[in-house]
Amino acid sequence: MTSHQNTQTMKPATAAKKLGVYLEATPAEFQEGVVSRSELSALQADPPQWLQDLRRNGPHPRPVVAAKLGISIAGLARGGITEPLTTEQIEALKQEAPEWLQKERATQAEVRKEAVRIKEKHAENAARAAEQDRNPRS
């Protein structure tokens, strides 16, 4: 019995998400086709000019905009940003530093600090448990 290897493909929206680009800004042939895993790998390894331009200038999808601003996606929504932004628009927002952006950045910094604290606490607990396993009390 021979097995046939099926090429795994994904929808353009999934591929765009994995590439970190806004689907509607990609070329029509990308939007209308399907993308195989090997094609995605090739795009990641050696991005064509259109992909380089999109990554550099945008428009960027919300996760990329949020990351570039140093806030969460929910923070974007709370700030009223619902549309994709270009790199130029993101830089302008950073320069303006509206109150909502400053607040969201502070919130995000607290979230990161808390995540580090929890990670350290888990590591301490794991080390303590490992120590107790090595030196059981009789």
PDB file of C-alpha atoms in Angstrom:
ATOM      1  CA  MET A   1       0.000   0.000   0.000  1.00  0.00           C
ATOM      2  CA  THR A   2       1.479   3.332  -0.995  1.00  0.00           C
ATOM      3  CA  SER A   3       0.713   6.517   0.850  1.00  0.00           C
ATOM      4  CA  HIS A   4       0.194   9.738  -0.986  1.00  0.00           C
ATOM      5  CA  GLN A   5       1.574  12.831   0.690  1.00  0.00           C
ATOM      6  CA  ASN A   6      -1.068  15.549   0.604  1.00  0.00           C
ATOM      7  CA  THR A   7       0.331  19.031   0.477  1.00  0.00           C
ATOM      8  CA  GLN A   8      -1.064  21.023   3.346  1.00  0.00           C
ATOM      9  CA  THR A   9      -2.484  24.339   2.268  1.00  0.00           C
ATOM     10  CA  MET A  10      -3.971  27.287   4.074  1.00  0.00           C
ATOM     11  CA  LYS A  11      -6.309  30.083   3.244  1.00  0.00           C
ATOM     12  CA  PRO A  12      -4.734  33.408   2.276  1.00  0.00           C
ATOM     13  CA  ALA A  13      -6.034  34.964   5.531  1.00  0.00           C
ATOM     14  CA  THR A  14      -4.143  32.382   7.584  1.00  0.00           C
ATOM     15  CA  ALA A  15      -0.973  32.854   5.544  1.00  0.00           C
ATOM     16  CA  ALA A  16      -1.223  36.648   5.873  1.00  0.00           C
ATOM     17  CA  LYS A  17      -1.623  36.294   9.625  1.00  0.00           C
ATOM     18  CA  LYS A  18       1.448  34.062   9.827  1.00  0.00           C
ATOM     19  CA  LEU A  19       3.386  36.565   7.708  1.00  0.00           C
ATOM     20  CA  GLY A  20       2.208  39.463   9.883  1.00  0.00           C
ATOM     21  CA  VAL A  21       0.653  41.422   7.023  1.00  0.00           C
ATOM     22  CA  TYR A  22      -2.780  42.885   6.316  1.00  0.00           C
ATOM     23  CA  LEU A  23      -4.515  40.570   3.826  1.00  0.00           C
ATOM     24  CA  GLU A  24      -6.347  43.316   1.919  1.00  0.00           C
ATOM     25  CA  ALA A  25      -3.009  44.991   1.143  1.00  0.00           C
ATOM     26  CA  THR A  26      -1.493  41.869  -0.441  1.00  0.00           C
ATOM     27  CA  PRO A  27      -1.462  41.278  -4.212  1.00  0.00           C
ATOM     28  CA  ALA A  28      -4.660  39.886  -5.742  1.00  0.00           C
ATOM     29  CA  GLU A  29      -3.001  36.587  -6.707  1.00  0.00           C
ATOM     30  CA  PHE A  30      -2.070  36.041  -3.040  1.00  0.00           C
ATOM     31  CA  GLN A  31      -5.601  36.863  -1.847  1.00  0.00           C
ATOM     32  CA  GLU A  32      -7.302  34.618  -4.394  1.00  0.00           C
ATOM     33  CA  GLY A  33      -5.147  31.496  -4.126  1.00  0.00           C
ATOM     34  CA  VAL A  34      -4.193  29.038  -1.454  1.00  0.00           C
ATOM     35  CA  VAL A  35      -0.770  28.894   0.134  1.00  0.00           C
ATOM     36  CA  SER A  36       1.078  25.655   0.804  1.00  0.00           C
ATOM     37  CA  ARG A  37       3.358  25.248   3.803  1.00  0.00           C
ATOM     38  CA  SER A  38       6.374  25.156   1.496  1.00  0.00           C
ATOM     39  CA  GLU A  39       5.257  28.390  -0.218  1.00  0.00           C
ATOM     40  CA  LEU A  40       4.808  30.020   3.196  1.00  0.00           C
ATOM     41  CA  SER A  41       8.285  28.894   4.231  1.00  0.00           C
ATOM     42  CA  ALA A  42       9.708  30.303   0.997  1.00  0.00           C
ATOM     43  CA  LEU A  43       7.926  33.636   1.589  1.00  0.00           C
ATOM     44  CA  GLN A  44       9.327  33.775   5.123  1.00  0.00           C
ATOM     45  CA  ALA A  45      12.853  32.804   4.084  1.00  0.00           C
ATOM     46  CA  ASP A  46      13.116  35.041   1.032  1.00  0.00           C
ATOM     47  CA  PRO A  47      10.297  37.614   1.056  1.00  0.00           C
ATOM     48  CA  PRO A  48       9.411  39.147  -2.322  1.00  0.00           C
ATOM     49  CA  GLN A  49       9.460  42.931  -2.685  1.00  0.00           C
ATOM     50  CA  TRP A  50       5.716  43.339  -2.040  1.00  0.00           C
ATOM     51  CA  LEU A  51       6.056  41.506   1.281  1.00  0.00           C
ATOM     52  CA  GLN A  52       9.116  43.516   2.310  1.00  0.00           C
ATOM     53  CA  ASP A  53       7.270  46.748   1.482  1.00  0.00           C
ATOM     54  CA  LEU A  54       4.165  45.706   3.426  1.00  0.00           C
ATOM     55  CA  ARG A  55       6.208  44.754   6.463  1.00  0.00           C
ATOM     56  CA  ARG A  56       8.134  48.025   6.324  1.00  0.00           C
ATOM     57  CA  ASN A  57       5.356  50.501   5.436  1.00  0.00           C
ATOM     58  CA  GLY A  58       2.049  48.772   6.157  1.00  0.00           C
ATOM     59  CA  PRO A  59      -0.832  48.976   6.371  1.00  0.00           C
ATOM     60  CA  HIS A  60      -0.326  46.678   9.354  1.00  0.00           C
ATOM     61  CA  PRO A  61      -2.894  44.359  10.951  1.00  0.00           C
ATOM     62  CA  ARG A  62      -4.001  45.054  14.527  1.00  0.00           C
ATOM     63  CA  PRO A  63      -1.570  42.632  16.239  1.00  0.00           C
ATOM     64  CA  VAL A  64       1.363  44.325  14.501  1.00  0.00           C
ATOM     65  CA  VAL A  65       0.034  47.817  15.251  1.00  0.00           C
ATOM     66  CA  ALA A  66      -0.423  46.880  18.914  1.00  0.00           C
ATOM     67  CA  ALA A  67       3.096  45.442  19.120  1.00  0.00           C
ATOM     68  CA  LYS A  68       4.646  48.498  17.471  1.00  0.00           C
ATOM     69  CA  LEU A  69       2.810  50.754  19.944  1.00  0.00           C
ATOM     70  CA  GLY A  70       3.697  48.540  22.905  1.00  0.00           C
ATOM     71  CA  ILE A  71       0.088  47.886  23.899  1.00  0.00           C
ATOM     72  CA  SER A  72      -2.479  45.084  23.687  1.00  0.00           C
ATOM     73  CA  ILE A  73      -4.998  44.572  20.895  1.00  0.00           C
ATOM     74  CA  ALA A  74      -7.749  45.330  23.425  1.00  0.00           C
ATOM     75  CA  GLY A  75      -5.902  48.555  24.230  1.00  0.00           C
ATOM     76  CA  LEU A  76      -6.085  49.498  20.564  1.00  0.00           C
ATOM     77  CA  ALA A  77      -9.848  49.037  20.627  1.00  0.00           C
ATOM     78  CA  ARG A  78     -10.174  51.053  23.835  1.00  0.00           C
ATOM     79  CA  GLY A  79      -8.173  53.791  22.102  1.00  0.00           C
ATOM     80  CA  GLY A  80     -10.589  53.763  19.173  1.00  0.00           C
ATOM     81  CA  ILE A  81      -8.127  52.256  16.679  1.00  0.00           C
ATOM     82  CA  THR A  82     -10.072  49.728  14.635  1.00  0.00           C
ATOM     83  CA  GLU A  83      -8.514  50.117  11.192  1.00  0.00           C
ATOM     84  CA  PRO A  84      -5.067  48.976  10.019  1.00  0.00           C
ATOM     85  CA  LEU A  85      -2.397  51.669  10.289  1.00  0.00           C
ATOM     86  CA  THR A  86       0.674  52.425   8.212  1.00  0.00           C
ATOM     87  CA  THR A  87       4.109  52.722   9.773  1.00  0.00           C
ATOM     88  CA  GLU A  88       3.883  56.487   9.251  1.00  0.00           C
ATOM     89  CA  GLN A  89       0.581  56.663  11.143  1.00  0.00           C
ATOM     90  CA  ILE A  90       1.998  54.546  13.965  1.00  0.00           C
ATOM     91  CA  GLU A  91       5.031  56.821  14.266  1.00  0.00           C
ATOM     92  CA  ALA A  92       2.748  59.885  14.310  1.00  0.00           C
ATOM     93  CA  LEU A  93       0.727  58.326  17.146  1.00  0.00           C
ATOM     94  CA  LYS A  94       3.920  57.646  19.085  1.00  0.00           C
ATOM     95  CA  GLN A  95       4.978  61.276  18.635  1.00  0.00           C
ATOM     96  CA  GLU A  96       1.577  62.631  19.679  1.00  0.00           C
ATOM     97  CA  ALA A  97       1.498  60.250  22.660  1.00  0.00           C
ATOM     98  CA  PRO A  98      -2.215  60.768  23.385  1.00  0.00           C
ATOM     99  CA  GLU A  99      -3.357  60.120  26.944  1.00  0.00           C
ATOM    100  CA  TRP A 100      -5.048  56.821  26.044  1.00  0.00           C
ATOM    101  CA  LEU A 101      -1.784  55.514  24.534  1.00  0.00           C
ATOM    102  CA  GLN A 102       0.240  56.478  27.601  1.00  0.00           C
ATOM    103  CA  LYS A 103      -2.335  54.761  29.823  1.00  0.00           C
ATOM    104  CA  GLU A 104      -2.353  51.606  27.683  1.00  0.00           C
ATOM    105  CA  ARG A 105       1.454  51.457  27.664  1.00  0.00           C
ATOM    106  CA  ALA A 106       1.498  51.751  31.460  1.00  0.00           C
ATOM    107  CA  THR A 107      -1.113  48.996  31.700  1.00  0.00           C
ATOM    108  CA  GLN A 108       0.897  46.778  29.363  1.00  0.00           C
ATOM    109  CA  ALA A 109       4.072  47.398  31.414  1.00  0.00           C
ATOM    110  CA  GLU A 110       2.221  46.289  34.558  1.00  0.00           C
ATOM    111  CA  VAL A 111       0.939  43.175  32.781  1.00  0.00           C
ATOM    112  CA  ARG A 112       4.488  42.274  31.702  1.00  0.00           C
ATOM    113  CA  LYS A 113       5.862  42.907  35.189  1.00  0.00           C
ATOM    114  CA  GLU A 114       3.175  40.676  36.707  1.00  0.00           C
ATOM    115  CA  ALA A 115       3.901  37.930  34.153  1.00  0.00           C
ATOM    116  CA  VAL A 116       7.593  38.009  35.133  1.00  0.00           C
ATOM    117  CA  ARG A 117       6.684  37.874  38.835  1.00  0.00           C
ATOM    118  CA  ILE A 118       4.429  34.857  38.280  1.00  0.00           C
ATOM    119  CA  LYS A 119       7.064  33.097  36.174  1.00  0.00           C
ATOM    120  CA  GLU A 120       9.681  33.644  38.892  1.00  0.00           C
ATOM    121  CA  LYS A 121       7.281  32.381  41.558  1.00  0.00           C
ATOM    122  CA  HIS A 122       6.591  29.222  39.535  1.00  0.00           C
ATOM    123  CA  ALA A 123      10.331  28.704  39.088  1.00  0.00           C
ATOM    124  CA  GLU A 124      10.877  29.112  42.858  1.00  0.00           C
ATOM    125  CA  ASN A 125       8.110  26.639  43.629  1.00  0.00           C
ATOM    126  CA  ALA A 126       9.511  24.153  41.114  1.00  0.00           C
ATOM    127  CA  ALA A 127      13.019  24.507  42.595  1.00  0.00           C
ATOM    128  CA  ARG A 128      11.618  24.023  46.114  1.00  0.00           C
ATOM    129  CA  ALA A 129       9.694  20.926  45.001  1.00  0.00           C
ATOM    130  CA  ALA A 130      12.779  19.507  43.271  1.00  0.00           C
ATOM    131  CA  GLU A 131      14.826  20.118  46.436  1.00  0.00           C
ATOM    132  CA  GLN A 132      12.233  18.317  48.536  1.00  0.00           C
ATOM    133  CA  ASP A 133      12.295  15.391  46.096  1.00  0.00           C
ATOM    134  CA  ARG A 134      16.089  15.137  46.471  1.00  0.00           C
ATOM    135  CA  ASN A 135      16.044  15.448  50.260  1.00  0.00           C
ATOM    136  CA  PRO A 136      12.876  13.778  51.513  1.00  0.00           C
ATOM    137  CA  ARG A 137      12.282  14.007  55.247  1.00  0.00           C
ATOM    138  CA  SER A 138      12.201  10.599  56.831  1.00  0.00           C
TER     139      SER A 138
END
